[in-house]
mmCIF file of C-alpha atoms in Angstrom:
data_model
loop_
_atom_site.group_PDB
_atom_site.id
_atom_site.type_symbol
_atom_site.label_atom_id
_atom_site.label_comp_id
_atom_site.label_asym_id
_atom_site.label_seq_id
_atom_site.Cartn_x
_atom_site.Cartn_y
_atom_site.Cartn_z
ATOM 1 C CA MET I 31 65.650 2.202 30.603
ATOM 2 C CA SER I 32 64.318 5.687 29.858
ATOM 3 C CA CYS I 33 64.670 4.929 26.118
ATOM 4 C CA VAL I 34 62.549 1.800 26.481
ATOM 5 C CA ILE I 35 59.862 3.743 28.355
ATOM 6 C CA SER I 36 59.904 6.490 25.742
ATOM 7 C CA LEU I 37 59.558 3.950 22.931
ATOM 8 C CA TYR I 38 56.628 2.308 24.760
ATOM 9 C CA CYS I 39 54.889 5.669 25.239
ATOM 10 C CA PHE I 40 55.447 6.527 21.568
ATOM 11 C CA ARG I 41 53.880 3.254 20.444
ATOM 12 C CA LEU I 42 50.956 3.738 22.852
ATOM 13 C CA GLN I 43 50.297 7.210 21.463
ATOM 14 C CA ARG I 44 50.371 5.844 17.916
ATOM 15 C CA ARG I 45 47.828 3.177 18.865
ATOM 16 C CA ARG I 46 45.564 5.840 20.375
ATOM 17 C CA ARG I 47 45.831 8.009 17.305
ATOM 18 C CA ARG I 48 44.988 5.056 15.098
ATOM 19 C CA ALA I 49 41.949 3.998 17.147
ATOM 20 C CA PRO I 50 39.019 3.759 14.778
ATOM 21 C CA PRO I 51 36.431 6.500 15.069
ATOM 22 C CA GLN I 52 33.143 5.639 16.679
ATOM 23 C CA VAL I 53 30.513 4.527 14.214
ATOM 24 C CA VAL I 54 26.901 5.602 14.406
ATOM 25 C CA GLU I 55 24.504 2.979 13.108
ATOM 26 C CA LEU I 56 22.024 4.197 10.512
ATOM 27 C CA ARG I 57 19.076 3.056 12.606
ATOM 28 C CA ASP I 58 20.404 5.056 15.582
ATOM 29 C CA LEU I 59 20.953 8.049 13.337
ATOM 30 C CA VAL I 60 17.356 7.869 12.078
ATOM 31 C CA ALA I 61 16.104 7.492 15.651
ATOM 32 C CA ALA I 62 17.998 10.648 16.658
ATOM 33 C CA VAL I 63 16.001 12.774 14.183
ATOM 34 C CA ASP I 64 12.488 13.961 15.007
ATOM 35 C CA LEU I 65 10.727 13.355 11.704
ATOM 36 C CA VAL I 66 8.040 16.019 12.185
ATOM 37 C CA ALA I 67 10.584 18.725 12.974
ATOM 38 C CA TYR I 68 12.909 17.616 10.189
ATOM 39 C CA ILE I 69 10.282 17.513 7.436
ATOM 40 C CA GLY I 70 8.716 20.685 8.857
ATOM 41 C CA GLN I 71 11.680 22.543 7.353
ATOM 42 C CA TYR I 72 10.363 21.767 3.875
ATOM 43 C CA CYS I 73 6.573 21.945 4.197
ATOM 44 C CA SER I 74 3.899 23.216 6.577
ATOM 45 C CA LEU I 75 2.332 20.523 8.756
ATOM 46 C CA GLU I 76 -0.840 20.468 10.818
ATOM 47 C CA GLN I 77 -1.689 17.932 13.482
ATOM 48 C CA ARG I 78 -5.045 16.146 13.236
ATOM 49 C CA ARG I 79 -7.162 14.728 16.029
ATOM 50 C CA ASP I 80 -5.616 11.274 15.530
ATOM 51 C CA GLY I 81 -2.179 12.672 16.358
ATOM 52 C CA CYS I 82 -0.830 12.400 12.815
ATOM 53 C CA TYR I 83 0.500 15.391 10.874
ATOM 54 C CA TRP I 84 -0.725 16.375 7.405
ATOM 55 C CA GLY I 85 0.463 18.840 4.814
ATOM 56 C CA LEU I 86 0.857 19.499 1.108
ATOM 57 C CA SER I 87 3.200 17.114 -0.646
ATOM 58 C CA PRO I 88 6.818 18.366 -0.626
ATOM 59 C CA PHE I 89 7.448 16.264 -3.744
ATOM 60 C CA LYS I 90 4.900 17.806 -6.121
ATOM 61 C CA GLU I 91 2.451 20.692 -6.390
ATOM 62 C CA GLU I 92 -1.038 20.060 -5.009
ATOM 63 C CA ARG I 93 -3.916 21.984 -3.455
ATOM 64 C CA THR I 94 -5.238 19.375 -1.048
ATOM 65 C CA PRO I 95 -2.958 17.989 1.709
ATOM 66 C CA SER I 96 -2.094 14.357 1.099
ATOM 67 C CA PHE I 97 1.264 14.095 2.900
ATOM 68 C CA ASN I 98 1.072 12.246 6.221
ATOM 69 C CA ILE I 99 3.493 11.718 9.127
ATOM 70 C CA ASP I 100 2.873 9.228 11.922
ATOM 71 C CA PRO I 101 4.934 10.648 14.829
ATOM 72 C CA GLY I 102 4.591 7.447 16.855
ATOM 73 C CA LYS I 103 6.152 5.308 14.139
ATOM 74 C CA GLN I 104 8.383 8.135 12.821
ATOM 75 C CA LEU I 105 7.309 7.317 9.283
ATOM 76 C CA TYR I 106 5.843 9.421 6.473
ATOM 77 C CA TYR I 107 3.637 8.559 3.512
ATOM 78 C CA ASP I 108 2.824 10.757 0.544
ATOM 79 C CA PHE I 109 -0.504 9.782 -1.036
ATOM 80 C CA ALA I 110 0.197 12.050 -4.020
ATOM 81 C CA THR I 111 3.297 10.121 -5.124
ATOM 82 C CA GLY I 112 3.107 6.835 -3.228
ATOM 83 C CA MET I 113 6.481 7.458 -1.562
ATOM 84 C CA GLY I 114 7.088 6.823 2.109
ATOM 85 C CA GLY I 115 9.644 5.806 4.715
ATOM 86 C CA ASP I 116 11.794 7.236 7.498
ATOM 87 C CA ALA I 117 13.979 10.337 7.791
ATOM 88 C CA LEU I 118 16.803 8.784 5.785
ATOM 89 C CA GLN I 119 14.465 7.887 2.934
ATOM 90 C CA PHE I 120 12.932 11.378 2.957
ATOM 91 C CA ALA I 121 16.355 13.015 2.698
ATOM 92 C CA LYS I 122 17.229 10.769 -0.233
ATOM 93 C CA GLU I 123 13.960 11.371 -2.081
ATOM 94 C CA TYR I 124 13.634 15.098 -1.394
ATOM 95 C CA HIS I 125 17.238 16.027 -2.238
ATOM 96 C CA GLY I 126 17.789 13.327 -4.862
ATOM 97 C CA ILE I 127 20.925 12.030 -3.129
ATOM 98 C CA GLU I 128 22.488 8.703 -2.195
ATOM 99 C CA THR I 129 22.454 7.065 1.245
ATOM 100 C CA ALA I 130 25.912 8.266 2.356
ATOM 101 C CA GLU I 131 25.115 11.928 1.590
ATOM 102 C CA ALA I 132 21.667 11.626 3.185
ATOM 103 C CA ALA I 133 23.276 10.200 6.323
ATOM 104 C CA ARG I 134 25.778 13.084 6.387
ATOM 105 C CA ARG I 135 22.957 15.627 6.241
ATOM 106 C CA LEU I 136 21.016 13.891 8.999
ATOM 107 C CA LYS I 137 24.115 13.874 11.208
ATOM 108 C CA ALA I 138 24.571 17.583 10.645
ATOM 109 C CA TYR I 139 20.903 18.180 11.485
ATOM 110 C CA ALA I 140 21.166 16.054 14.659
ATOM 111 C CA ASN I 141 24.446 17.820 15.671
ATOM 112 C CA ILE I 142 26.411 14.572 15.619
ATOM 113 C CA PRO I 143 30.141 15.447 15.355
ATOM 114 C CA GLU I 144 31.958 14.480 12.192
ATOM 115 C CA ASP I 145 34.547 12.447 14.114
ATOM 116 C CA PHE I 146 31.712 10.346 15.502
ATOM 117 C CA HIS I 147 30.553 9.221 12.173
ATOM 118 C CA GLY I 148 33.479 7.090 11.167
ATOM 119 C CA ALA I 149 32.001 6.907 7.852
ATOM 120 C CA VAL I 150 28.702 5.642 8.249
ATOM 121 C CA ARG I 151 30.994 3.141 6.612
ATOM 122 C CA LEU I 152 28.242 0.715 5.903
ATOM 123 C CA ASP I 153 28.586 -0.227 2.275
ATOM 124 C CA ALA I 154 25.571 -0.411 -0.006
ATOM 125 C CA ALA I 155 25.141 -4.163 0.468
ATOM 126 C CA LYS I 156 25.040 -3.882 4.261
ATOM 127 C CA ILE I 157 22.623 -0.972 4.132
ATOM 128 C CA ALA I 158 20.311 -2.868 1.810
ATOM 129 C CA LYS I 159 20.456 -5.943 4.025
ATOM 130 C CA ARG I 160 19.674 -3.982 7.193
ATOM 131 C CA TYR I 161 16.752 -2.046 5.760
ATOM 132 C CA ARG I 162 15.355 -4.766 3.542
ATOM 133 C CA PRO I 163 11.911 -5.859 4.795
ATOM 134 C CA ARG I 164 11.999 -9.176 6.583
ATOM 135 C CA GLN I 165 11.136 -11.945 4.176
ATOM 136 C CA PRO I 166 8.257 -14.109 5.373
ATOM 137 C CA ALA I 167 8.903 -17.772 5.874
ATOM 138 C CA ARG I 168 7.555 -20.164 3.292
ATOM 139 C CA GLY I 169 3.783 -20.237 3.551
ATOM 140 C CA GLU I 170 3.694 -17.246 5.935
ATOM 141 C CA VAL I 171 1.427 -14.325 5.019
ATOM 142 C CA PRO I 172 2.743 -10.893 6.128
ATOM 143 C CA GLN I 173 -0.094 -8.829 7.518
ATOM 144 C CA SER I 174 -0.333 -5.699 9.632
ATOM 145 C CA VAL I 175 -3.725 -5.119 11.249
ATOM 146 C CA LEU I 176 -5.359 -1.741 11.930
ATOM 147 C CA PRO I 177 -7.765 -1.181 14.865
ATOM 148 C CA SER I 178 -11.317 -2.423 14.316
ATOM 149 C CA ASP I 179 -12.730 1.104 14.859
ATOM 150 C CA TYR I 180 -10.179 2.692 12.543
ATOM 151 C CA MET I 181 -12.656 3.956 9.939
ATOM 152 C CA ASP I 182 -14.921 5.718 12.426
ATOM 153 C CA ALA I 183 -12.002 7.062 14.465
ATOM 154 C CA MET I 184 -10.129 8.482 11.464
ATOM 155 C CA TYR I 185 -12.753 9.532 8.920
ATOM 156 C CA GLU I 186 -16.128 11.236 8.597
ATOM 157 C CA LYS I 187 -19.416 9.631 7.541
ATOM 158 C CA ALA I 188 -20.449 12.767 5.575
ATOM 159 C CA PRO I 189 -23.318 11.280 3.475
ATOM 160 C CA GLY I 190 -23.319 14.312 1.166
ATOM 161 C CA LYS I 191 -19.839 13.446 -0.076
ATOM 162 C CA LEU I 192 -20.985 10.019 -1.260
ATOM 163 C CA SER I 193 -23.027 11.536 -4.103
ATOM 164 C CA VAL I 194 -20.269 10.774 -6.639
ATOM 165 C CA TRP I 195 -20.715 7.044 -6.200
ATOM 166 C CA LEU I 196 -24.479 7.354 -5.854
ATOM 167 C CA ALA I 197 -24.462 8.919 -9.321
ATOM 168 C CA GLU I 198 -22.393 5.979 -10.574
ATOM 169 C CA GLY I 199 -25.000 3.503 -9.351
ATOM 170 C CA ILE I 200 -23.612 2.356 -6.013
ATOM 171 C CA GLY I 201 -26.362 2.351 -3.383
ATOM 172 C CA MET I 202 -26.120 3.983 0.022
ATOM 173 C CA ASP I 203 -26.766 0.657 1.759
ATOM 174 C CA SER I 204 -23.848 -0.921 -0.100
ATOM 175 C CA MET I 205 -21.542 1.953 0.818
ATOM 176 C CA LYS I 206 -22.650 1.588 4.422
ATOM 177 C CA ARG I 207 -21.998 -2.145 4.298
ATOM 178 C CA PHE I 208 -18.448 -1.597 3.005
ATOM 179 C CA GLN I 209 -17.854 1.297 5.456
ATOM 180 C CA VAL I 210 -17.245 4.010 2.867
ATOM 181 C CA ARG I 211 -16.210 7.227 4.633
ATOM 182 C CA TYR I 212 -14.920 10.686 3.702
ATOM 183 C CA ASP I 213 -11.404 11.970 4.344
ATOM 184 C CA SER I 214 -11.617 15.769 4.507
ATOM 185 C CA VAL I 215 -7.825 16.167 4.539
ATOM 186 C CA SER I 216 -7.192 14.476 1.199
ATOM 187 C CA ASN I 217 -10.723 15.049 -0.194
ATOM 188 C CA ARG I 218 -11.203 11.357 -0.890
ATOM 189 C CA LEU I 219 -13.788 8.685 -0.371
ATOM 190 C CA VAL I 220 -12.094 5.998 1.698
ATOM 191 C CA PHE I 221 -12.991 2.424 2.560
ATOM 192 C CA PRO I 222 -11.233 -0.435 4.373
ATOM 193 C CA VAL I 223 -9.511 -3.367 2.743
ATOM 194 C CA ARG I 224 -9.978 -6.400 4.956
ATOM 195 C CA GLY I 225 -8.097 -9.627 5.263
ATOM 196 C CA THR I 226 -10.077 -12.829 4.866
ATOM 197 C CA ASP I 227 -10.480 -12.921 8.660
ATOM 198 C CA GLY I 228 -12.275 -9.545 8.620
ATOM 199 C CA SER I 229 -9.442 -7.440 10.074
ATOM 200 C CA ILE I 230 -8.549 -4.126 8.398
ATOM 201 C CA ILE I 231 -5.179 -4.406 6.670
ATOM 202 C CA ASN I 232 -5.290 -1.325 4.433
ATOM 203 C CA VAL I 233 -7.395 1.685 3.425
ATOM 204 C CA CYS I 234 -8.122 2.696 -0.163
ATOM 205 C CA GLY I 235 -8.997 6.242 -1.162
ATOM 206 C CA ARG I 236 -10.725 7.604 -4.267
ATOM 207 C CA THR I 237 -10.148 11.293 -5.006
ATOM 208 C CA LEU I 238 -13.113 13.633 -5.404
ATOM 209 C CA ASP I 239 -11.013 16.269 -7.176
ATOM 210 C CA GLU I 240 -12.556 16.643 -10.643
ATOM 211 C CA ASP I 241 -9.255 17.922 -12.049
ATOM 212 C CA TYR I 242 -7.220 14.992 -10.752
ATOM 213 C CA LYS I 243 -5.873 14.130 -14.220
ATOM 214 C CA ALA I 244 -4.651 17.656 -14.948
ATOM 215 C CA LYS I 245 -3.099 17.845 -11.482
ATOM 216 C CA ARG I 246 -1.633 14.355 -11.898
ATOM 217 C CA ILE I 247 -3.324 13.159 -8.729
ATOM 218 C CA PRO I 248 -3.878 9.389 -8.586
ATOM 219 C CA LYS I 249 -7.563 8.490 -8.773
ATOM 220 C CA TYR I 250 -7.098 5.633 -6.314
ATOM 221 C CA VAL I 251 -4.422 5.360 -3.626
ATOM 222 C CA TYR I 252 -3.745 2.999 -0.742
ATOM 223 C CA MET I 253 -2.724 4.121 2.708
ATOM 224 C CA ARG I 254 -0.042 1.453 2.690
ATOM 225 C CA SER I 255 1.899 0.021 -0.195
ATOM 226 C CA ILE I 256 -0.373 -2.551 -1.756
ATOM 227 C CA GLY I 257 2.327 -5.023 -2.808
ATOM 228 C CA ALA I 258 0.912 -8.546 -2.936
ATOM 229 C CA MET I 259 -1.710 -7.993 -0.265
ATOM 230 C CA PRO I 260 -2.950 -11.220 1.313
ATOM 231 C CA THR I 261 -6.603 -10.622 0.596
ATOM 232 C CA ILE I 262 -9.486 -10.936 -1.801
ATOM 233 C CA PHE I 263 -11.421 -7.704 -1.394
ATOM 234 C CA GLY I 264 -14.998 -8.275 -0.295
ATOM 235 C CA PHE I 265 -14.471 -11.860 0.835
ATOM 236 C CA ALA I 266 -14.796 -10.959 4.514
ATOM 237 C CA GLU I 267 -18.074 -9.117 3.884
ATOM 238 C CA ASN I 268 -19.434 -11.705 1.400
ATOM 239 C CA GLU I 269 -18.113 -15.001 2.755
ATOM 240 C CA GLN I 270 -21.517 -16.318 3.818
ATOM 241 C CA GLN I 271 -23.082 -15.580 0.408
ATOM 242 C CA ILE I 272 -20.059 -17.016 -1.421
ATOM 243 C CA ARG I 273 -20.259 -20.294 0.461
ATOM 244 C CA SER I 274 -24.043 -20.418 0.102
ATOM 245 C CA ALA I 275 -23.817 -19.904 -3.689
ATOM 246 C CA ASN I 276 -20.860 -22.310 -3.904
ATOM 247 C CA GLN I 277 -19.307 -19.876 -6.355
ATOM 248 C CA VAL I 278 -17.248 -16.698 -6.239
ATOM 249 C CA ILE I 279 -17.221 -14.030 -8.974
ATOM 250 C CA LEU I 280 -13.935 -12.137 -9.040
ATOM 251 C CA PHE I 281 -13.593 -8.615 -10.454
ATOM 252 C CA GLU I 282 -10.485 -6.459 -10.711
ATOM 253 C CA GLY I 283 -11.641 -3.491 -8.639
ATOM 254 C CA SER I 284 -13.352 -2.964 -5.299
ATOM 255 C CA LYS I 285 -15.910 -0.603 -6.836
ATOM 256 C CA SER I 286 -17.242 -3.473 -8.992
ATOM 257 C CA VAL I 287 -17.905 -5.472 -5.832
ATOM 258 C CA MET I 288 -19.934 -2.600 -4.353
ATOM 259 C CA LEU I 289 -21.859 -2.089 -7.588
ATOM 260 C CA ALA I 290 -22.779 -5.782 -7.779
ATOM 261 C CA ASP I 291 -23.750 -5.634 -4.104
ATOM 262 C CA THR I 292 -26.218 -2.842 -4.977
ATOM 263 C CA TRP I 293 -27.890 -5.242 -7.440
ATOM 264 C CA GLY I 294 -28.086 -7.957 -4.786
ATOM 265 C CA ILE I 295 -25.148 -9.985 -6.142
ATOM 266 C CA ARG I 296 -23.037 -10.743 -3.092
ATOM 267 C CA ASN I 297 -20.993 -13.811 -3.943
ATOM 268 C CA THR I 298 -18.233 -11.557 -5.266
ATOM 269 C CA GLY I 299 -14.702 -10.384 -4.548
ATOM 270 C CA ALA I 300 -11.933 -8.339 -6.177
ATOM 271 C CA LEU I 301 -8.287 -9.105 -6.925
ATOM 272 C CA LEU I 302 -7.368 -5.380 -6.606
ATOM 273 C CA THR I 303 -5.224 -5.838 -9.702
ATOM 274 C CA SER I 304 -5.422 -7.381 -13.167
ATOM 275 C CA HIS I 305 -3.828 -10.713 -12.286
ATOM 276 C CA LEU I 306 -4.136 -13.472 -9.713
ATOM 277 C CA SER I 307 -1.479 -13.457 -6.982
ATOM 278 C CA GLU I 308 0.171 -16.587 -5.626
ATOM 279 C CA TRP I 309 -1.537 -16.100 -2.254
ATOM 280 C CA GLN I 310 -4.960 -15.614 -3.858
ATOM 281 C CA MET I 311 -4.486 -18.737 -5.969
ATOM 282 C CA ARG I 312 -3.662 -20.835 -2.892
ATOM 283 C CA GLU I 313 -6.642 -19.393 -1.009
ATOM 284 C CA LEU I 314 -9.023 -20.244 -3.841
ATOM 285 C CA ILE I 315 -7.622 -23.767 -4.042
ATOM 286 C CA ARG I 316 -8.200 -24.129 -0.312
ATOM 287 C CA LEU I 317 -11.829 -22.963 -0.655
ATOM 288 C CA GLN I 318 -12.547 -25.599 -3.305
ATOM 289 C CA ILE I 319 -15.453 -23.714 -4.908
ATOM 290 C CA PRO I 320 -15.995 -22.755 -8.565
ATOM 291 C CA VAL I 321 -14.478 -19.415 -9.582
ATOM 292 C CA VAL I 322 -15.705 -17.006 -12.266
ATOM 293 C CA PHE I 323 -13.236 -14.317 -13.393
ATOM 294 C CA ALA I 324 -15.048 -11.171 -14.576
ATOM 295 C CA LEU I 325 -12.040 -8.967 -15.290
ATOM 296 C CA ASP I 326 -11.891 -5.743 -17.306
ATOM 297 C CA ARG I 327 -12.564 -5.886 -21.043
ATOM 298 C CA GLU I 328 -8.906 -5.955 -22.170
ATOM 299 C CA ILE I 329 -7.849 -8.741 -19.794
ATOM 300 C CA ASP I 330 -8.019 -12.355 -20.962
ATOM 301 C CA PRO I 331 -7.957 -14.669 -17.903
ATOM 302 C CA ARG I 332 -6.649 -17.505 -20.081
ATOM 303 C CA GLU I 333 -3.337 -15.680 -20.395
ATOM 304 C CA ASP I 334 -2.813 -15.678 -16.629
ATOM 305 C CA LYS I 335 -0.610 -18.639 -15.664
ATOM 306 C CA ARG I 336 -1.946 -18.809 -12.114
ATOM 307 C CA ILE I 337 -5.564 -18.803 -13.293
ATOM 308 C CA CYS I 338 -4.678 -21.678 -15.593
ATOM 309 C CA ARG I 339 -3.020 -23.519 -12.705
ATOM 310 C CA LEU I 340 -6.097 -22.901 -10.572
ATOM 311 C CA SER I 341 -8.240 -24.663 -13.174
ATOM 312 C CA LYS I 342 -6.465 -27.919 -12.283
ATOM 313 C CA TYR I 343 -8.017 -27.843 -8.806
ATOM 314 C CA THR I 344 -11.482 -26.340 -9.260
ATOM 315 C CA LYS I 345 -13.903 -25.264 -11.971
ATOM 316 C CA VAL I 346 -12.779 -21.932 -13.448
ATOM 317 C CA GLU I 347 -14.861 -19.815 -15.828
ATOM 318 C CA ALA I 348 -14.316 -16.489 -17.572
ATOM 319 C CA VAL I 349 -16.656 -13.637 -18.477
ATOM 320 C CA THR I 350 -15.532 -12.188 -21.802
ATOM 321 C CA ASP I 351 -17.032 -9.492 -24.002
ATOM 322 C CA THR I 352 -17.228 -11.343 -27.322
ATOM 323 C CA LYS I 353 -20.146 -9.207 -28.579
ATOM 324 C CA GLY I 354 -18.585 -5.790 -27.972
ATOM 325 C CA LEU I 355 -21.053 -4.715 -25.285
ATOM 326 C CA LEU I 356 -18.410 -2.870 -23.246
ATOM 327 C CA GLN I 357 -16.300 0.185 -23.974
ATOM 328 C CA PRO I 358 -12.479 -0.021 -23.627
ATOM 329 C CA LYS I 359 -11.190 -0.407 -20.064
ATOM 330 C CA MET I 360 -14.670 -1.147 -18.728
ATOM 331 C CA ALA I 361 -15.417 -3.738 -16.070
ATOM 332 C CA PRO I 362 -18.278 -6.163 -16.851
ATOM 333 C CA VAL I 363 -20.521 -4.317 -14.371
ATOM 334 C CA ASP I 364 -19.867 -0.807 -15.722
ATOM 335 C CA SER I 365 -22.686 -0.828 -18.317
ATOM 336 C CA GLY I 366 -25.432 -1.861 -15.935
ATOM 337 C CA ALA I 367 -27.010 -4.973 -14.455
ATOM 338 C CA GLU I 368 -28.690 -6.143 -17.667
ATOM 339 C CA ILE I 369 -25.474 -6.210 -19.701
ATOM 340 C CA PHE I 370 -23.603 -7.860 -16.834
ATOM 341 C CA HIS I 371 -26.174 -10.655 -16.645
ATOM 342 C CA THR I 372 -25.916 -11.090 -20.433
ATOM 343 C CA LEU I 373 -22.136 -11.386 -20.244
ATOM 344 C CA PHE I 374 -22.276 -13.624 -17.179
ATOM 345 C CA SER I 375 -24.739 -16.046 -18.771
ATOM 346 C CA ALA I 376 -22.341 -16.440 -21.751
ATOM 347 C CA ARG I 377 -19.290 -17.249 -19.587
ATOM 348 C CA THR I 378 -17.019 -20.050 -20.728
ATOM 349 C CA GLN I 379 -14.948 -22.591 -18.837
ATOM 350 C CA ILE I 380 -11.173 -22.407 -18.754
ATOM 351 C CA ARG I 381 -9.500 -25.757 -19.318
ATOM 352 C CA ILE I 382 -5.835 -26.600 -19.757
#
């Protein structure tokens, strides 16, 4: 009998020894790390009145702080490089390491015992699946809205800082209409990007640093990754004029919209890129109004498959510089109102 009991106890001990170690989920590991304190090891941070922390980019040399941490969301974004994410992503980017090693370092920082980490044995496929952004359902438009008073709460009006765009021909009334503000932390002019319903879904910034090229600072940055943003810039501000004119003129950049607004042309919008997105194409089909594409000099709208598809549903025209009135990389509005009107009057229809 004693032998049977001893054998049972031996087997029980073996089972206990073989019990799998506890596993800490990556999301719980990230939640256990205070992002401000963790990143504070690598760069100096200062809290602003909005509660966010700012500092010089830990990823590249710069003179003006453009690195931001939102302590409420426990997320960072670096305007200088366009990188952002949580503590795990920061560890990977800053140290140039893979997920498993980044997780090991975070556990050490959070004083999580080694025998509690069972491996962060999530393989690469599971990690990618867990942290992959949720895919919107067919026809669904992903959109995250910022508070309606965001621009006034976060940035300064500072009229003196708007002189750069005044010198480039954009009027003060137009900048006021599009809520152009000044961000003293990143030394940028900033303005909201609105969804078609008028809500703020992003903020774009234009650097005022004259040496931005030498310092490799992006001229324009977005507060959030731009991706395929569900918007046509300027539509919310210009919707009434667009419907009244029964025509919309689409530029590439937001600045072109503001410049045209200064001249009194307000049936305009901007793609915020050099091509038409799937969402923008569907929105223009839904509007059922003629569309004129006035893209930069090097871009031929006829080579865009979605623009060609759009021409099946509504009248589509293109402004092209056949007479060489524009310099390379110029938008049709960049050489003044007179040249724009000349180019616009010579627009041609796109047919397929």
